[in-house]
Amino acid sequence: MIFWNLMYPHFRKHGVYPLFLYFCMIKSIIMNFENPFHPFSETAFDAYALSLFRFQYENNQVYRAFCDGIHAPVNQIDTIHQIPFLPVSFFKTHDITTTNFEPETVFHSSGTTGMEFSKHPIKSLALYENAFLSSFQYFYGDPSDYV
């Protein structure tokens, strides 16, 4: 997450979204880590990010089609700097999901007049809320301290 906070301005400027970080939390929960936001060494983070990249490539049809469409050498990617970023615009034109599921709800961006809205299908509101609260607590402390 520190990586995301440092790199967000760069990603935003170039209109790309680091899909492997976006799903980091979900992959952590799937792998049953007690704390999906535990600190990583740089080496461990890189290995984890590459694992998530491969997971996304195998389980996210839109991301796989994007990687194949740009002829990304998927089997040769061995550093996080080689991981292809999904353009932000895809969240406006595609349903971006990892694995097949019927979303419990779909969040939409606020957008502006005349623009398409980005979509974020949510598999489980309970899982989403748990992940949000866990990350908030990890970075800022007890949410009740802010109410």
PDB file of C-alpha atoms in Angstrom, residues 3 13-14 18 20 24 27 32 47 92-93 99 106 134 139 142:
ATOM      1  CA  PHE A   3       4.005   1.643  -2.949  1.00  0.00           C
ATOM      2  CA  LYS A  13      -0.846  11.094 -14.663  1.00  0.00           C
ATOM      3  CA  HIS A  14      -0.378   8.320 -17.191  1.00  0.00           C
ATOM      4  CA  PRO A  18      -2.062  -1.076 -11.181  1.00  0.00           C
ATOM      5  CA  PHE A  20      -2.123  -6.296  -9.389  1.00  0.00           C
ATOM      6  CA  CYS A  24      -3.776  -7.525  -3.606  1.00  0.00           C
ATOM      7  CA  LYS A  27      -5.851 -12.323  -3.113  1.00  0.00           C
ATOM      8  CA  ASN A  32      -6.222 -16.729   4.227  1.00  0.00           C
ATOM      9  CA  ALA A  47       7.302 -12.096  -5.443  1.00  0.00           C
ATOM     10  CA  LYS A  92     -15.712   2.623 -18.036  1.00  0.00           C
ATOM     11  CA  THR A  93     -16.087   0.232 -20.954  1.00  0.00           C
ATOM     12  CA  THR A  99     -13.184 -15.001 -11.497  1.00  0.00           C
ATOM     13  CA  VAL A 106     -21.856  -2.220  -8.482  1.00  0.00           C
ATOM     14  CA  SER A 134      -9.151  -3.574   8.123  1.00  0.00           C
ATOM     15  CA  PHE A 139      -3.150   2.737   8.490  1.00  0.00           C
ATOM     16  CA  ASP A 142      -9.735   2.611  15.227  1.00  0.00           C
TER      17      ASP A 142
END
